[in-house]
GROMACS .gro file of N, CA and C in nm:
model
  408
    1UNK      N    1  -1.623  -0.289  -4.397
    1UNK     CA    2  -1.645  -0.158  -4.456
    1UNK      C    3  -1.530  -0.127  -4.551
    2UNK      N    4  -1.560  -0.078  -4.668
    2UNK     CA    5  -1.455  -0.050  -4.766
    2UNK      C    6  -1.402   0.091  -4.749
    3UNK      N    7  -1.279   0.106  -4.785
    3UNK     CA    8  -1.213   0.235  -4.775
    3UNK      C    9  -1.243   0.318  -4.900
    4UNK      N   10  -1.251   0.448  -4.883
    4UNK     CA   11  -1.270   0.535  -4.998
    4UNK      C   12  -1.143   0.546  -5.081
    5UNK      N   13  -1.030   0.525  -5.014
    5UNK     CA   14  -0.903   0.529  -5.085
    5UNK      C   15  -0.873   0.389  -5.137
    6UNK      N   16  -0.850   0.382  -5.265
    6UNK     CA   17  -0.813   0.254  -5.324
    6UNK      C   18  -0.681   0.269  -5.397
    7UNK      N   19  -0.607   0.161  -5.397
    7UNK     CA   20  -0.480   0.161  -5.469
    7UNK      C   21  -0.508   0.137  -5.616
    8UNK      N   22  -0.429   0.202  -5.703
    8UNK     CA   23  -0.448   0.175  -5.846
    8UNK      C   24  -0.412   0.030  -5.876
    9UNK      N   25  -0.482  -0.027  -5.970
    9UNK     CA   26  -0.457  -0.165  -6.008
    9UNK      C   27  -0.317  -0.178  -6.067
   10UNK      N   28  -0.247  -0.282  -6.029
   10UNK     CA   29  -0.115  -0.308  -6.083
   10UNK      C   30  -0.130  -0.358  -6.227
   11UNK      N   31  -0.044  -0.311  -6.312
   11UNK     CA   32  -0.049  -0.357  -6.450
   11UNK      C   33   0.033  -0.484  -6.463
   12UNK      N   34  -0.011  -0.571  -6.549
   12UNK     CA   35   0.061  -0.694  -6.571
   12UNK      C   36   0.192  -0.664  -6.643
   13UNK      N   37   0.293  -0.748  -6.626
   13UNK     CA   38   0.420  -0.726  -6.697
   13UNK      C   39   0.403  -0.723  -6.849
   14UNK      N   40   0.317  -0.810  -6.900
   14UNK     CA   41   0.296  -0.812  -7.046
   14UNK      C   42   0.231  -0.682  -7.092
   15UNK      N   43   0.135  -0.635  -7.017
   15UNK     CA   44   0.067  -0.510  -7.056
   15UNK      C   45   0.164  -0.392  -7.049
   16UNK      N   46   0.248  -0.390  -6.945
   16UNK     CA   47   0.347  -0.283  -6.932
   16UNK      C   48   0.442  -0.283  -7.052
   17UNK      N   49   0.484  -0.401  -7.094
   17UNK     CA   50   0.575  -0.412  -7.208
   17UNK      C   51   0.508  -0.363  -7.337
   18UNK      N   52   0.382  -0.399  -7.355
   18UNK     CA   53   0.309  -0.355  -7.475
   18UNK      C   54   0.293  -0.203  -7.474
   19UNK      N   55   0.260  -0.148  -7.359
   19UNK     CA   56   0.243  -0.002  -7.348
   19UNK      C   57   0.376   0.067  -7.376
   20UNK      N   58   0.484   0.019  -7.316
   20UNK     CA   59   0.615   0.081  -7.337
   20UNK      C   60   0.658   0.071  -7.483
   21UNK      N   61   0.636  -0.043  -7.545
   21UNK     CA   62   0.672  -0.059  -7.687
   21UNK      C   63   0.590   0.037  -7.773
   22UNK      N   64   0.462   0.051  -7.743
   22UNK     CA   65   0.376   0.141  -7.820
   22UNK      C   66   0.422   0.286  -7.802
   23UNK      N   67   0.455   0.324  -7.680
   23UNK     CA   68   0.502   0.461  -7.655
   23UNK      C   69   0.634   0.486  -7.729
   24UNK      N   70   0.725   0.389  -7.722
   24UNK     CA   71   0.852   0.402  -7.795
   24UNK      C   72   0.826   0.422  -7.944
   25UNK      N   73   0.737   0.341  -7.999
   25UNK     CA   74   0.707   0.348  -8.141
   25UNK      C   75   0.646   0.483  -8.178
   26UNK      N   76   0.551   0.529  -8.100
   26UNK     CA   77   0.487   0.657  -8.128
   26UNK      C   78   0.589   0.771  -8.120
   27UNK      N   79   0.676   0.767  -8.019
   27UNK     CA   80   0.774   0.874  -8.004
   27UNK      C   81   0.875   0.875  -8.119
   28UNK      N   82   0.913   0.758  -8.168
   28UNK     CA   83   1.003   0.753  -8.284
   28UNK      C   84   0.931   0.806  -8.409
   29UNK      N   85   0.804   0.775  -8.423
   29UNK     CA   86   0.725   0.830  -8.534
   29UNK      C   87   0.713   0.982  -8.523
   30UNK      N   88   0.696   1.032  -8.400
   30UNK     CA   89   0.690   1.178  -8.379
   30UNK      C   90   0.824   1.241  -8.418
   31UNK      N   91   0.933   1.179  -8.376
   31UNK     CA   92   1.067   1.227  -8.413
   31UNK      C   93   1.079   1.236  -8.566
   32UNK      N   94   1.038   1.131  -8.635
   32UNK     CA   95   1.046   1.129  -8.781
   32UNK      C   96   0.953   1.234  -8.842
   33UNK      N   97   0.836   1.249  -8.787
   33UNK     CA   98   0.739   1.346  -8.840
   33UNK      C   99   0.791   1.489  -8.823
   34UNK      N  100   0.852   1.519  -8.711
   34UNK     CA  101   0.908   1.653  -8.689
   34UNK      C  102   1.018   1.679  -8.792
   35UNK      N  103   1.105   1.580  -8.811
   35UNK     CA  104   1.212   1.596  -8.909
   35UNK      C  105   1.160   1.612  -9.050
   36UNK      N  106   1.061   1.531  -9.086
   36UNK     CA  107   1.003   1.541  -9.220
   36UNK      C  108   0.937   1.676  -9.240
   37UNK      N  109   0.868   1.725  -9.137
   37UNK     CA  110   0.800   1.854  -9.149
   37UNK      C  111   0.902   1.966  -9.167
   38UNK      N  112   1.016   1.953  -9.103
   38UNK     CA  113   1.118   2.058  -9.113
   38UNK      C  114   1.190   2.057  -9.248
   39UNK      N  115   1.194   1.939  -9.314
   39UNK     CA  116   1.277   1.930  -9.434
   39UNK      C  117   1.204   1.886  -9.561
   40UNK      N  118   1.110   1.798  -9.550
   40UNK     CA  119   1.043   1.742  -9.668
   40UNK      C  120   0.892   1.740  -9.643
   41UNK      N  121   0.821   1.817  -9.716
   41UNK     CA  122   0.677   1.824  -9.692
   41UNK      C  123   0.595   1.733  -9.783
   42UNK      N  124   0.656   1.672  -9.885
   42UNK     CA  125   0.580   1.585  -9.974
   42UNK      C  126   0.559   1.448  -9.911
   43UNK      N  127   0.453   1.382  -9.951
   43UNK     CA  128   0.418   1.249  -9.902
   43UNK      C  129   0.433   1.236  -9.750
   44UNK      N  130   0.350   1.304  -9.675
   44UNK     CA  131   0.370   1.310  -9.530
   44UNK      C  132   0.365   1.174  -9.460
   45UNK      N  133   0.270   1.090  -9.491
   45UNK     CA  134   0.259   0.962  -9.419
   45UNK      C  135   0.367   0.865  -9.463
   46UNK      N  136   0.379   0.844  -9.592
   46UNK     CA  137   0.482   0.754  -9.643
   46UNK      C  138   0.621   0.806  -9.608
   47UNK      N  139   0.640   0.936  -9.617
   47UNK     CA  140   0.769   0.997  -9.584
   47UNK      C  141   0.808   0.974  -9.439
   48UNK      N  142   0.713   0.989  -9.350
   48UNK     CA  143   0.740   0.965  -9.207
   48UNK      C  144   0.777   0.819  -9.186
   49UNK      N  145   0.705   0.729  -9.248
   49UNK     CA  146   0.735   0.586  -9.233
   49UNK      C  147   0.872   0.551  -9.292
   50UNK      N  148   0.906   0.610  -9.405
   50UNK     CA  149   1.037   0.586  -9.464
   50UNK      C  150   1.150   0.640  -9.377
   51UNK      N  151   1.125   0.753  -9.314
   51UNK     CA  152   1.225   0.810  -9.224
   51UNK      C  153   1.234   0.730  -9.094
   52UNK      N  154   1.122   0.683  -9.044
   52UNK     CA  155   1.118   0.618  -8.913
   52UNK      C  156   1.164   0.473  -8.912
   53UNK      N  157   1.145   0.399  -9.022
   53UNK     CA  158   1.166   0.254  -9.016
   53UNK      C  159   1.305   0.214  -8.966
   54UNK      N  160   1.415   0.283  -9.005
   54UNK     CA  161   1.544   0.238  -8.953
   54UNK      C  162   1.554   0.254  -8.801
   55UNK      N  163   1.495   0.361  -8.750
   55UNK     CA  164   1.499   0.386  -8.606
   55UNK      C  165   1.407   0.289  -8.531
   56UNK      N  166   1.293   0.256  -8.591
   56UNK     CA  167   1.205   0.156  -8.532
   56UNK      C  168   1.272   0.020  -8.528
   57UNK      N  169   1.341  -0.016  -8.636
   57UNK     CA  170   1.412  -0.144  -8.639
   57UNK      C  171   1.525  -0.146  -8.535
   58UNK      N  172   1.596  -0.035  -8.524
   58UNK     CA  173   1.702  -0.025  -8.424
   58UNK      C  174   1.647  -0.034  -8.282
   59UNK      N  175   1.533   0.030  -8.259
   59UNK     CA  176   1.470   0.022  -8.126
   59UNK      C  177   1.428  -0.121  -8.096
   60UNK      N  178   1.374  -0.190  -8.197
   60UNK     CA  179   1.335  -0.330  -8.178
   60UNK      C  180   1.457  -0.415  -8.143
   61UNK      N  181   1.569  -0.389  -8.208
   61UNK     CA  182   1.692  -0.461  -8.175
   61UNK      C  183   1.734  -0.431  -8.031
   62UNK      N  184   1.723  -0.306  -7.990
   62UNK     CA  185   1.753  -0.269  -7.852
   62UNK      C  186   1.664  -0.343  -7.753
   63UNK      N  187   1.536  -0.354  -7.787
   63UNK     CA  188   1.441  -0.428  -7.704
   63UNK      C  189   1.484  -0.573  -7.690
   64UNK      N  190   1.522  -0.635  -7.800
   64UNK     CA  191   1.558  -0.777  -7.798
   64UNK      C  192   1.691  -0.801  -7.726
   65UNK      N  193   1.792  -0.722  -7.758
   65UNK     CA  194   1.924  -0.741  -7.700
   65UNK      C  195   1.920  -0.720  -7.548
   66UNK      N  196   1.851  -0.616  -7.502
   66UNK     CA  197   1.846  -0.584  -7.359
   66UNK      C  198   1.731  -0.652  -7.286
   67UNK      N  199   1.648  -0.726  -7.359
   67UNK     CA  200   1.530  -0.790  -7.300
   67UNK      C  201   1.447  -0.689  -7.220
   68UNK      N  202   1.417  -0.583  -7.287
   68UNK     CA  203   1.349  -0.469  -7.225
   68UNK      C  204   1.215  -0.507  -7.164
   69UNK      N  205   1.149  -0.607  -7.217
   69UNK     CA  206   1.017  -0.646  -7.165
   69UNK      C  207   1.024  -0.685  -7.018
   70UNK      N  208   1.141  -0.717  -6.966
   70UNK     CA  209   1.154  -0.753  -6.824
   70UNK      C  210   1.135  -0.633  -6.732
   71UNK      N  211   1.171  -0.517  -6.778
   71UNK     CA  212   1.156  -0.394  -6.700
   71UNK      C  213   1.140  -0.277  -6.796
   72UNK      N  214   1.025  -0.271  -6.865
   72UNK     CA  215   1.010  -0.181  -6.979
   72UNK      C  216   1.014  -0.031  -6.949
   73UNK      N  217   0.994   0.006  -6.824
   73UNK     CA  218   0.997   0.148  -6.791
   73UNK      C  219   1.123   0.189  -6.716
   74UNK      N  220   1.216   0.096  -6.699
   74UNK     CA  221   1.344   0.126  -6.634
   74UNK      C  222   1.425   0.221  -6.722
   75UNK      N  223   1.489   0.315  -6.658
   75UNK     CA  224   1.571   0.411  -6.732
   75UNK      C  225   1.695   0.343  -6.789
   76UNK      N  226   1.767   0.269  -6.704
   76UNK     CA  227   1.892   0.209  -6.748
   76UNK      C  228   1.875   0.076  -6.820
   77UNK      N  229   1.777  -0.004  -6.782
   77UNK     CA  230   1.759  -0.134  -6.845
   77UNK      C  231   1.670  -0.131  -6.967
   78UNK      N  232   1.601  -0.021  -6.987
   78UNK     CA  233   1.511  -0.010  -7.103
   78UNK      C  234   1.538   0.119  -7.183
   79UNK      N  235   1.531   0.232  -7.117
   79UNK     CA  236   1.543   0.359  -7.187
   79UNK      C  237   1.674   0.376  -7.262
   80UNK      N  238   1.784   0.349  -7.194
   80UNK     CA  239   1.915   0.365  -7.258
   80UNK      C  240   1.935   0.264  -7.372
   81UNK      N  241   1.906   0.133  -7.351
   81UNK     CA  242   1.922   0.041  -7.464
   81UNK      C  243   1.831   0.070  -7.583
   82UNK      N  244   1.709   0.113  -7.558
   82UNK     CA  245   1.618   0.144  -7.669
   82UNK      C  246   1.668   0.269  -7.741
   83UNK      N  247   1.712   0.368  -7.666
   83UNK     CA  248   1.768   0.490  -7.726
   83UNK      C  249   1.889   0.458  -7.812
   84UNK      N  250   1.986   0.385  -7.754
   84UNK     CA  251   2.108   0.354  -7.829
   84UNK      C  252   2.079   0.261  -7.947
   85UNK      N  253   1.988   0.166  -7.928
   85UNK     CA  254   1.951   0.078  -8.039
   85UNK      C  255   1.888   0.154  -8.152
   86UNK      N  256   1.796   0.244  -8.118
   86UNK     CA  257   1.730   0.322  -8.223
   86UNK      C  258   1.830   0.415  -8.292
   87UNK      N  259   1.919   0.474  -8.217
   87UNK     CA  260   2.015   0.567  -8.274
   87UNK      C  261   2.119   0.495  -8.361
   88UNK      N  262   2.190   0.400  -8.302
   88UNK     CA  263   2.297   0.331  -8.375
   88UNK      C  264   2.239   0.245  -8.487
   89UNK      N  265   2.138   0.166  -8.453
   89UNK     CA  266   2.075   0.083  -8.556
   89UNK      C  267   2.014   0.168  -8.666
   90UNK      N  268   1.947   0.275  -8.626
   90UNK     CA  269   1.884   0.363  -8.725
   90UNK      C  270   1.986   0.426  -8.818
   91UNK      N  271   2.096   0.474  -8.763
   91UNK     CA  272   2.198   0.537  -8.847
   91UNK      C  273   2.265   0.434  -8.938
   92UNK      N  274   2.293   0.316  -8.886
   92UNK     CA  275   2.353   0.212  -8.970
   92UNK      C  276   2.260   0.172  -9.085
   93UNK      N  277   2.134   0.151  -9.053
   93UNK     CA  278   2.038   0.115  -9.156
   93UNK      C  279   2.019   0.227  -9.258
   94UNK      N  280   2.019   0.350  -9.212
   94UNK     CA  281   2.008   0.463  -9.305
   94UNK      C  282   2.128   0.464  -9.399
   95UNK      N  283   2.247   0.444  -9.344
   95UNK     CA  284   2.368   0.444  -9.427
   95UNK      C  285   2.365   0.330  -9.528
   96UNK      N  286   2.322   0.212  -9.483
   96UNK     CA  287   2.318   0.095  -9.571
   96UNK      C  288   2.215   0.109  -9.683
   97UNK      N  289   2.113   0.189  -9.660
   97UNK     CA  290   2.008   0.206  -9.762
   97UNK      C  291   2.020   0.337  -9.838
   98UNK      N  292   2.133   0.404  -9.823
   98UNK     CA  293   2.158   0.526  -9.901
   98UNK      C  294   2.086   0.649  -9.852
   99UNK      N  295   2.034   0.647  -9.730
   99UNK     CA  296   1.970   0.766  -9.675
   99UNK      C  297   2.076   0.856  -9.611
  100UNK      N  298   2.040   0.979  -9.588
  100UNK     CA  299   2.134   1.077  -9.536
  100UNK      C  300   2.178   1.044  -9.393
  101UNK      N  301   2.309   1.046  -9.373
  101UNK     CA  302   2.368   1.032  -9.240
  101UNK      C  303   2.482   1.133  -9.233
  102UNK      N  304   2.451   1.250  -9.181
  102UNK     CA  305   2.551   1.356  -9.168
  102UNK      C  306   2.559   1.396  -9.021
  103UNK      N  307   2.672   1.454  -8.982
  103UNK     CA  308   2.696   1.485  -8.841
  103UNK      C  309   2.585   1.569  -8.777
  104UNK      N  310   2.536   1.676  -8.840
  104UNK     CA  311   2.429   1.752  -8.775
  104UNK      C  312   2.305   1.665  -8.747
  105UNK      N  313   2.270   1.577  -8.842
  105UNK     CA  314   2.155   1.489  -8.821
  105UNK      C  315   2.182   1.391  -8.707
  106UNK      N  316   2.302   1.338  -8.700
  106UNK     CA  317   2.337   1.245  -8.592
  106UNK      C  318   2.324   1.315  -8.456
  107UNK      N  319   2.370   1.439  -8.449
  107UNK     CA  320   2.362   1.514  -8.323
  107UNK      C  321   2.217   1.538  -8.285
  108UNK      N  322   2.137   1.583  -8.380
  108UNK     CA  323   1.994   1.610  -8.352
  108UNK      C  324   1.923   1.480  -8.312
  109UNK      N  325   1.949   1.374  -8.385
  109UNK     CA  326   1.884   1.245  -8.354
  109UNK      C  327   1.927   1.194  -8.216
  110UNK      N  328   2.054   1.210  -8.183
  110UNK     CA  329   2.103   1.166  -8.052
  110UNK      C  330   2.027   1.236  -7.940
  111UNK      N  331   2.015   1.366  -7.952
  111UNK     CA  332   1.948   1.445  -7.847
  111UNK      C  333   1.797   1.417  -7.846
  112UNK      N  334   1.735   1.424  -7.962
  112UNK     CA  335   1.589   1.407  -7.968
  112UNK      C  336   1.546   1.269  -7.922
  113UNK      N  337   1.614   1.165  -7.969
  113UNK     CA  338   1.576   1.029  -7.928
  113UNK      C  339   1.602   1.007  -7.780
  114UNK      N  340   1.708   1.065  -7.726
  114UNK     CA  341   1.734   1.054  -7.581
  114UNK      C  342   1.623   1.123  -7.502
  115UNK      N  343   1.587   1.243  -7.543
  115UNK     CA  344   1.480   1.316  -7.474
  115UNK      C  345   1.351   1.236  -7.478
  116UNK      N  346   1.318   1.181  -7.594
  116UNK     CA  347   1.194   1.105  -7.608
  116UNK      C  348   1.199   0.971  -7.535
  117UNK      N  349   1.296   0.888  -7.567
  117UNK     CA  350   1.294   0.748  -7.521
  117UNK      C  351   1.344   0.730  -7.378
  118UNK      N  352   1.436   0.813  -7.335
  118UNK     CA  353   1.480   0.807  -7.195
  118UNK      C  354   1.397   0.905  -7.113
  119UNK      N  355   1.361   1.016  -7.176
  119UNK     CA  356   1.289   1.122  -7.104
  119UNK      C  357   1.157   1.080  -7.044
  120UNK      N  358   1.075   1.009  -7.120
  120UNK     CA  359   0.945   0.972  -7.062
  120UNK      C  360   0.962   0.872  -6.949
  121UNK      N  361   1.065   0.791  -6.956
  121UNK     CA  362   1.091   0.697  -6.846
  121UNK      C  363   1.140   0.772  -6.722
  122UNK      N  364   1.219   0.878  -6.742
  122UNK     CA  365   1.260   0.962  -6.630
  122UNK      C  366   1.138   1.028  -6.565
  123UNK      N  367   1.047   1.077  -6.647
  123UNK     CA  368   0.925   1.139  -6.593
  123UNK      C  369   0.842   1.038  -6.514
  124UNK      N  370   0.829   0.917  -6.567
  124UNK     CA  371   0.753   0.814  -6.496
  124UNK      C  372   0.820   0.777  -6.363
  125UNK      N  373   0.953   0.768  -6.363
  125UNK     CA  374   1.025   0.736  -6.239
  125UNK      C  375   1.006   0.846  -6.136
  126UNK      N  376   1.011   0.970  -6.181
  126UNK     CA  377   0.989   1.082  -6.090
  126UNK      C  378   0.848   1.084  -6.033
  127UNK      N  379   0.751   1.059  -6.119
  127UNK     CA  380   0.612   1.055  -6.073
  127UNK      C  381   0.591   0.941  -5.974
  128UNK      N  382   0.654   0.828  -5.999
  128UNK     CA  383   0.643   0.713  -5.910
  128UNK      C  384   0.702   0.744  -5.773
  129UNK      N  385   0.816   0.812  -5.773
  129UNK     CA  386   0.878   0.850  -5.646
  129UNK      C  387   0.790   0.948  -5.568
  130UNK      N  388   0.729   1.041  -5.640
  130UNK     CA  389   0.641   1.137  -5.573
  130UNK      C  390   0.521   1.067  -5.510
  131UNK      N  391   0.466   0.968  -5.580
  131UNK     CA  392   0.350   0.895  -5.526
  131UNK      C  393   0.387   0.813  -5.403
  132UNK      N  394   0.510   0.765  -5.397
  132UNK     CA  395   0.552   0.681  -5.285
  132UNK      C  396   0.598   0.761  -5.163
  133UNK      N  397   0.610   0.890  -5.175
  133UNK     CA  398   0.656   0.971  -5.062
  133UNK      C  399   0.556   0.962  -4.949
  134UNK      N  400   0.606   0.956  -4.826
  134UNK     CA  401   0.515   0.953  -4.711
  134UNK      C  402   0.427   1.078  -4.707
  135UNK      N  403   0.307   1.060  -4.663
  135UNK     CA  404   0.214   1.171  -4.654
  135UNK      C  405   0.136   1.196  -4.780
  136UNK      N  406   0.153   1.112  -4.877
  136UNK     CA  407   0.081   1.127  -5.003
  136UNK      C  408  -0.029   1.026  -5.011
   0.00000   0.00000   0.00000
């Protein structure tokens, strides 16, 4: 006889990595879109891509250096390296390509990227802990 309660299917490591990479990418694009909307309203799609590419490249470097695919939803092994990679790499690439890098922007980017890239992993960890609590 089968039980009415079933466990959710475990996701494969490759699928988890693809999902995490996609979420990181979307959140960096959202960060760029918010910034573009606040400051530059012309060429919305191209403008967002031009603003986002240094941060996307930095996040990719963070993924590679930390081998994030091994534990893509980990806060310390994935979230922090992706955040720092996107921030530091993004700012360096912006500076090298003549884009604006000023202290207020660095502060905003530091906070926003941390909230986005580490924040969703914190939420997932919290939800996972709640599901594992006895009596649930």
